[in-house]
PDB file of C-alpha atoms in Angstrom:
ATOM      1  CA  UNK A  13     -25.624  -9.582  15.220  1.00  0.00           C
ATOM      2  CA  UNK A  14     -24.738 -13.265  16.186  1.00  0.00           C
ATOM      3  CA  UNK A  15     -21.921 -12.972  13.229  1.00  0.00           C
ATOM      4  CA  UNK A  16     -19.940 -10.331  15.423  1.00  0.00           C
ATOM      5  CA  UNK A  17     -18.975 -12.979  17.670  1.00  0.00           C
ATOM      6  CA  UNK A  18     -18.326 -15.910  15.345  1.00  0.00           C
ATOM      7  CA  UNK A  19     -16.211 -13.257  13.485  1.00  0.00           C
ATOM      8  CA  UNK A  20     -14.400 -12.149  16.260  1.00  0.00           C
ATOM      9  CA  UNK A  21     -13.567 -15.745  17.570  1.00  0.00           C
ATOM     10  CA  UNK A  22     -12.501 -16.244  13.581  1.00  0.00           C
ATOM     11  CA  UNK A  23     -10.096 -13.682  14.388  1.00  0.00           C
ATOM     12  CA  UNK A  24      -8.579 -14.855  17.249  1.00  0.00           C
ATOM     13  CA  UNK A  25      -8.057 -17.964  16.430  1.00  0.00           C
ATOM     14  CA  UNK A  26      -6.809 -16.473  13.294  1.00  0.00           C
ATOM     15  CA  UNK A  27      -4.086 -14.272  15.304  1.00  0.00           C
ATOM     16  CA  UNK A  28      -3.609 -17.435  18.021  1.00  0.00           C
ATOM     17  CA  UNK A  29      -2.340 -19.563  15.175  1.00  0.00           C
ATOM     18  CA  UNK A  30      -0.360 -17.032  12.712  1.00  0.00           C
ATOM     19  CA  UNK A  31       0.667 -14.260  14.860  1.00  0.00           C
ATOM     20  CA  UNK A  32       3.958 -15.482  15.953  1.00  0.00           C
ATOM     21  CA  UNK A  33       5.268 -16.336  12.431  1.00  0.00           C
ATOM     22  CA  UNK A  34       4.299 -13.150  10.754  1.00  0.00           C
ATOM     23  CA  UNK A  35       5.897 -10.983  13.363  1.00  0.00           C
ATOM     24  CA  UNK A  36       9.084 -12.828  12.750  1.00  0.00           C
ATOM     25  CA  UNK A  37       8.200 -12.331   9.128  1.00  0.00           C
ATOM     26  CA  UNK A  38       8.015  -8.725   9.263  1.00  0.00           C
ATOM     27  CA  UNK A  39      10.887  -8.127  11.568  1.00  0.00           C
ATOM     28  CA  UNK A  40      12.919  -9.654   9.356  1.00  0.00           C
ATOM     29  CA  UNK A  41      11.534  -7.334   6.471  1.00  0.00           C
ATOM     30  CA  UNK A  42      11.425  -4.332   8.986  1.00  0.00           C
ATOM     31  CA  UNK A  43      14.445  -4.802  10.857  1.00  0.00           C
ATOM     32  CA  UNK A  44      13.003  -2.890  13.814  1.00  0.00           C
ATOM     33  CA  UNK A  45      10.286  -4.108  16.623  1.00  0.00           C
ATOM     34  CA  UNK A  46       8.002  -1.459  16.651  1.00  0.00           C
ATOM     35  CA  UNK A  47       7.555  -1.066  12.495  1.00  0.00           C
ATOM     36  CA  UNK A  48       7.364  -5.078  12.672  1.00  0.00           C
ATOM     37  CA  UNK A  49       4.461  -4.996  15.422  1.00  0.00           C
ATOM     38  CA  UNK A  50       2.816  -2.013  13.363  1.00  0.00           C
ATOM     39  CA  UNK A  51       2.840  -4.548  10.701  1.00  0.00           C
ATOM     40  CA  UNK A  52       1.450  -7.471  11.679  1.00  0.00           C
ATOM     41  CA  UNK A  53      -1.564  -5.578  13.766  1.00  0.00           C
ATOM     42  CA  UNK A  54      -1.963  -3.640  10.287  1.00  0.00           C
ATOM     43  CA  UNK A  55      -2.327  -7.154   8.916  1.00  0.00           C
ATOM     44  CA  UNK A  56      -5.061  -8.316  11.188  1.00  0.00           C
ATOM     45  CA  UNK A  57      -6.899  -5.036  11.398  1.00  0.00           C
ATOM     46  CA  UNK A  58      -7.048  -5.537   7.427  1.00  0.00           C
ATOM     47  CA  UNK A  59      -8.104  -9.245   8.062  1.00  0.00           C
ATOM     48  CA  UNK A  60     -11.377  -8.060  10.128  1.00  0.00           C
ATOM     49  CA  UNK A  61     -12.247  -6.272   7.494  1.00  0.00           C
ATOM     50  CA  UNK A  62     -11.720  -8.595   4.112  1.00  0.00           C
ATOM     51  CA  UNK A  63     -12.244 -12.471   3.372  1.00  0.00           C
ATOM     52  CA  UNK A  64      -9.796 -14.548   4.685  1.00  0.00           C
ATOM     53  CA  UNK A  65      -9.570 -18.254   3.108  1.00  0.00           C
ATOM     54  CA  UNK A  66     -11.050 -20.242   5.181  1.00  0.00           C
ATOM     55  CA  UNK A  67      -7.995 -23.037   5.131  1.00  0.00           C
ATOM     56  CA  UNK A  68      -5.533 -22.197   7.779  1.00  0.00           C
ATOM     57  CA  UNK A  69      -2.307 -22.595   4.989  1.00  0.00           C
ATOM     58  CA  UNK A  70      -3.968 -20.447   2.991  1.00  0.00           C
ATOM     59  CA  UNK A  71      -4.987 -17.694   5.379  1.00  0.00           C
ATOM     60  CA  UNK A  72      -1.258 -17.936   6.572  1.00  0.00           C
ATOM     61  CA  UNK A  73      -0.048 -16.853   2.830  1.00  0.00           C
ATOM     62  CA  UNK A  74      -3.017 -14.219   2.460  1.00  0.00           C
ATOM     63  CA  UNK A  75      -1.347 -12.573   6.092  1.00  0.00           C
ATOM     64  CA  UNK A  76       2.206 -12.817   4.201  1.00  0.00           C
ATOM     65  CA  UNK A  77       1.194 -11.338   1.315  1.00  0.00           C
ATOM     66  CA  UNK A  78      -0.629  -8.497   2.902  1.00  0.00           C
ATOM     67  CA  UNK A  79       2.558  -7.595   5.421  1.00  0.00           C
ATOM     68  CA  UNK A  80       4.346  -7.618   2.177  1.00  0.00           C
ATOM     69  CA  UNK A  81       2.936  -5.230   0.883  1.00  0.00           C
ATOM     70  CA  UNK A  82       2.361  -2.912   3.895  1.00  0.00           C
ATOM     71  CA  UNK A  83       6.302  -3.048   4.338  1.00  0.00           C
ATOM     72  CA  UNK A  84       6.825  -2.108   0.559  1.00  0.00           C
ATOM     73  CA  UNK A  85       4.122   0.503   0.431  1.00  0.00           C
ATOM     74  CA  UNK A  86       5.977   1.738   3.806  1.00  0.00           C
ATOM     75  CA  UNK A  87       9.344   1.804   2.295  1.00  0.00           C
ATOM     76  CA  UNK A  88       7.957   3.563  -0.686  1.00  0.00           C
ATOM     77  CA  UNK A  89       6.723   6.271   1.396  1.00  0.00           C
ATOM     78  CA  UNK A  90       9.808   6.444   3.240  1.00  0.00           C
ATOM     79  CA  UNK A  91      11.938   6.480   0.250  1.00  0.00           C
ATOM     80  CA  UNK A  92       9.844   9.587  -1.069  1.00  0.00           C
ATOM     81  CA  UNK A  93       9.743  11.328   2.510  1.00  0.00           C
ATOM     82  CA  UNK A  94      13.794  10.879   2.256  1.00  0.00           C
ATOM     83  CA  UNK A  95      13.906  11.973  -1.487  1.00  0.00           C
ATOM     84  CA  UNK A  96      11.900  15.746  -0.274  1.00  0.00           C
ATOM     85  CA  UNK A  97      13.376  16.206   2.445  1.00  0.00           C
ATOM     86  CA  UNK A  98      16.837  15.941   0.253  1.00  0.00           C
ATOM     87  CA  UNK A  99      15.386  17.987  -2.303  1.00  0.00           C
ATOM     88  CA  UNK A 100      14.340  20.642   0.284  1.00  0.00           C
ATOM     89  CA  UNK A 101      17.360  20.330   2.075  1.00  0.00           C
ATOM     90  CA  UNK A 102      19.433  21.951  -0.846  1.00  0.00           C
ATOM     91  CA  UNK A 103      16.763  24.636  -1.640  1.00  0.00           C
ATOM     92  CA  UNK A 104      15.875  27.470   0.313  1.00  0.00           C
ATOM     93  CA  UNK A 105      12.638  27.736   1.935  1.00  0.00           C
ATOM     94  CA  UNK A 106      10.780  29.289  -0.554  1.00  0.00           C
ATOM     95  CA  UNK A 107       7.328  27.213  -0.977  1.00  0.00           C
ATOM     96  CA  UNK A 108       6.360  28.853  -4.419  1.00  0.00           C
ATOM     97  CA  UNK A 109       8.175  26.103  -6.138  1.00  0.00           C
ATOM     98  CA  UNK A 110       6.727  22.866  -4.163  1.00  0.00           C
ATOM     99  CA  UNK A 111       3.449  24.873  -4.666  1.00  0.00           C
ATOM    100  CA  UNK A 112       4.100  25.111  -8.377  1.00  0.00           C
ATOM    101  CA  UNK A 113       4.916  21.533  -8.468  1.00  0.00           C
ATOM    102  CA  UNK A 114       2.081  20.386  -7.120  1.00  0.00           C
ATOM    103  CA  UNK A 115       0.048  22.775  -9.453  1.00  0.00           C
ATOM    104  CA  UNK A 116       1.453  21.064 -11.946  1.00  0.00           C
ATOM    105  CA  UNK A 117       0.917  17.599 -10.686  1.00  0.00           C
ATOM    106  CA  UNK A 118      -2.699  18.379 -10.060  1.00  0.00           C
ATOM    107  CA  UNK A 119      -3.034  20.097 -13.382  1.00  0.00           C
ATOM    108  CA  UNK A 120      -1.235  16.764 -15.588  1.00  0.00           C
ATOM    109  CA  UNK A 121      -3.860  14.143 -13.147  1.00  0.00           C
ATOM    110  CA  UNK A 122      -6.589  16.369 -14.375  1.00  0.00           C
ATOM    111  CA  UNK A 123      -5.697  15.575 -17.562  1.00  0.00           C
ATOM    112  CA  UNK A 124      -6.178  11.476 -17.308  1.00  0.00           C
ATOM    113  CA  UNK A 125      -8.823   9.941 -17.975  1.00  0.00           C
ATOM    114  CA  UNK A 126     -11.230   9.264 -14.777  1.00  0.00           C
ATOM    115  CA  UNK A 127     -10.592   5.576 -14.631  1.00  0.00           C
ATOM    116  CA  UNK A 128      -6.752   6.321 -15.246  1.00  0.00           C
ATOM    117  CA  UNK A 129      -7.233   8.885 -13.084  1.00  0.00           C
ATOM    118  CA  UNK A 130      -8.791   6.679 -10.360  1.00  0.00           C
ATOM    119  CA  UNK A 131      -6.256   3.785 -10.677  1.00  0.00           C
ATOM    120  CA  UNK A 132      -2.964   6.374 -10.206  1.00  0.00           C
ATOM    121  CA  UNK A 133      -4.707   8.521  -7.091  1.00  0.00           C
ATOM    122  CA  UNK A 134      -5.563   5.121  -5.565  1.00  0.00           C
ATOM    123  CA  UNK A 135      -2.480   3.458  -6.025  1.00  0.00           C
ATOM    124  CA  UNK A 136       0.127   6.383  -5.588  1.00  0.00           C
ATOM    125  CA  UNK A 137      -1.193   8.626  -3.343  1.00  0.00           C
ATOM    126  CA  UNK A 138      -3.879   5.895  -1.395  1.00  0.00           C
ATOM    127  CA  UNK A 139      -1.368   3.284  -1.272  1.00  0.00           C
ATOM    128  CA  UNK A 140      -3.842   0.537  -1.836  1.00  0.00           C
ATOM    129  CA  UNK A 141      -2.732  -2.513  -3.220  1.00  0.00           C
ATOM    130  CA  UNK A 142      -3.335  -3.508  -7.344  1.00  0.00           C
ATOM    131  CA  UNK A 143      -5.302  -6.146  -6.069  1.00  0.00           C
ATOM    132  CA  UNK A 144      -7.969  -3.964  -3.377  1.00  0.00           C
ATOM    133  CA  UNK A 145      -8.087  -1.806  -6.459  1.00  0.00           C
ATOM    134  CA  UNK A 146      -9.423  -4.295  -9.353  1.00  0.00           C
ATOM    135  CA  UNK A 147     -11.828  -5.363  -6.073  1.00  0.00           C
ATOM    136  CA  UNK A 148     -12.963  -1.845  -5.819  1.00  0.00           C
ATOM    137  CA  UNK A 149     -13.469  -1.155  -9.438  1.00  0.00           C
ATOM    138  CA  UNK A 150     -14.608  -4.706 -10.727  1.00  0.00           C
ATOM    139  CA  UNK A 151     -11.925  -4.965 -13.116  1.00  0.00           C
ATOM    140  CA  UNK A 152      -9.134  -7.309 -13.148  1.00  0.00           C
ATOM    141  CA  UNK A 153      -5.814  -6.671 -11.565  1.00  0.00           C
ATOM    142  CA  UNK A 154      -3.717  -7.115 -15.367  1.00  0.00           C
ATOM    143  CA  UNK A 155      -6.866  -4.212 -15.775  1.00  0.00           C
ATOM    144  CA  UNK A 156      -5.229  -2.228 -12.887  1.00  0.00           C
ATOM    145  CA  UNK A 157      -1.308  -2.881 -14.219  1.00  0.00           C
ATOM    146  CA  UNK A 158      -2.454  -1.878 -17.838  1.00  0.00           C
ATOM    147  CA  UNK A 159      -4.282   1.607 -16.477  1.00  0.00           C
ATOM    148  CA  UNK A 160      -1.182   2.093 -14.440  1.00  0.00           C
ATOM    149  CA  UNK A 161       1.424   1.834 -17.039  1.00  0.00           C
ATOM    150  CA  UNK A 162      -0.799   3.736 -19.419  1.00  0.00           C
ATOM    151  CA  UNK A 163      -1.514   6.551 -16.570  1.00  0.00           C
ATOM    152  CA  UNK A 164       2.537   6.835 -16.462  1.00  0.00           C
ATOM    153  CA  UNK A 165       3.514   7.421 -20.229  1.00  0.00           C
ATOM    154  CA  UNK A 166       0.437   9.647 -20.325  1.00  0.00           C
ATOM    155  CA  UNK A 167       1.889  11.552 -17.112  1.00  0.00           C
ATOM    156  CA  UNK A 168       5.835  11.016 -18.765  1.00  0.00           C
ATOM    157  CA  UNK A 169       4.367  13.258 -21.899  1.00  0.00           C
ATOM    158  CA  UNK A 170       2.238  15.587 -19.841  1.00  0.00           C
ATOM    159  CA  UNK A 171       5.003  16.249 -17.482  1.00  0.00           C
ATOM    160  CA  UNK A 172       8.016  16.646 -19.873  1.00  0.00           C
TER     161      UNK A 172
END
């Protein structure tokens, strides 16, 4: 286990050197403290756990790129948290019809095939990045976009 400690002082110097300038980073993309904090700690706890270039310029991009997208898959959330809570707003509280929906959701996902199947689940409901997905499945990420887009028209038709 003498790579535990040689990773862990990776880390630190890691956060010693890029901490400051991705928090300002994501408050600027959060516009609040504690969702900017959230952020960049999300962004290191993801850096302990995947390869990091080894060139400090580089490893300051991969940290950018990776609080990018944990702020857009936040807001995307958000957005659709905002969206049901509209929609159930302006119904009454019946839950046949979200259960219904879901049926139906279930049901048309069912209906993909597995590795169109695999790609929407992970990206939609998992939130994972296109890029930890082609790294999970061995594929490449214009792989990932092409399942995606296909998994949406076949969902479009399914759906209608």
């Amino acid at each position: 286990m003498a790579d535990v400690p040689a990773a862990r002082d990776g880390l630190a110097e890691l956060y010693d050197r890029h901490h400051r300038r991705l928090y300002r980073f994501a408050l600027r993309l959060a516009r609040d403290d504690d969702e900017a904090k959230d952020l960049v700690q999300d962004a290191f706890i993801r850096a302990a756990s995947a390869p990091v270039p080894a060139d400090p310029n580089a490893a300051g991009a991969w940290l950018v790129r990776v609080v990018t997208n944990l702020a857009r898959d936040r807001w995307r959330r958000r957005q659709i948290r905002d969206a049901a809570k509209h929609l159930l707003g302006r119904e009454s509280h019946d839950p046949q019809p979200a259960l219904d929906a879901a049926a139906t959701v279930r049901s048309a996902l069912a209906s993909l095939p597995p590795r169109q199947r695999a790609v929407i689940v992970l990206h939609y409901l998992e939130g994972e990045p296109v890029s930890a997905i082609a790294e999970t499945l061995g594929v490449t990420q214009v792989t990932i976009r092409w399942h995606l887009s296909a998994a949406r028209k076949r969902l479009q038709k399914v759906l209608q």
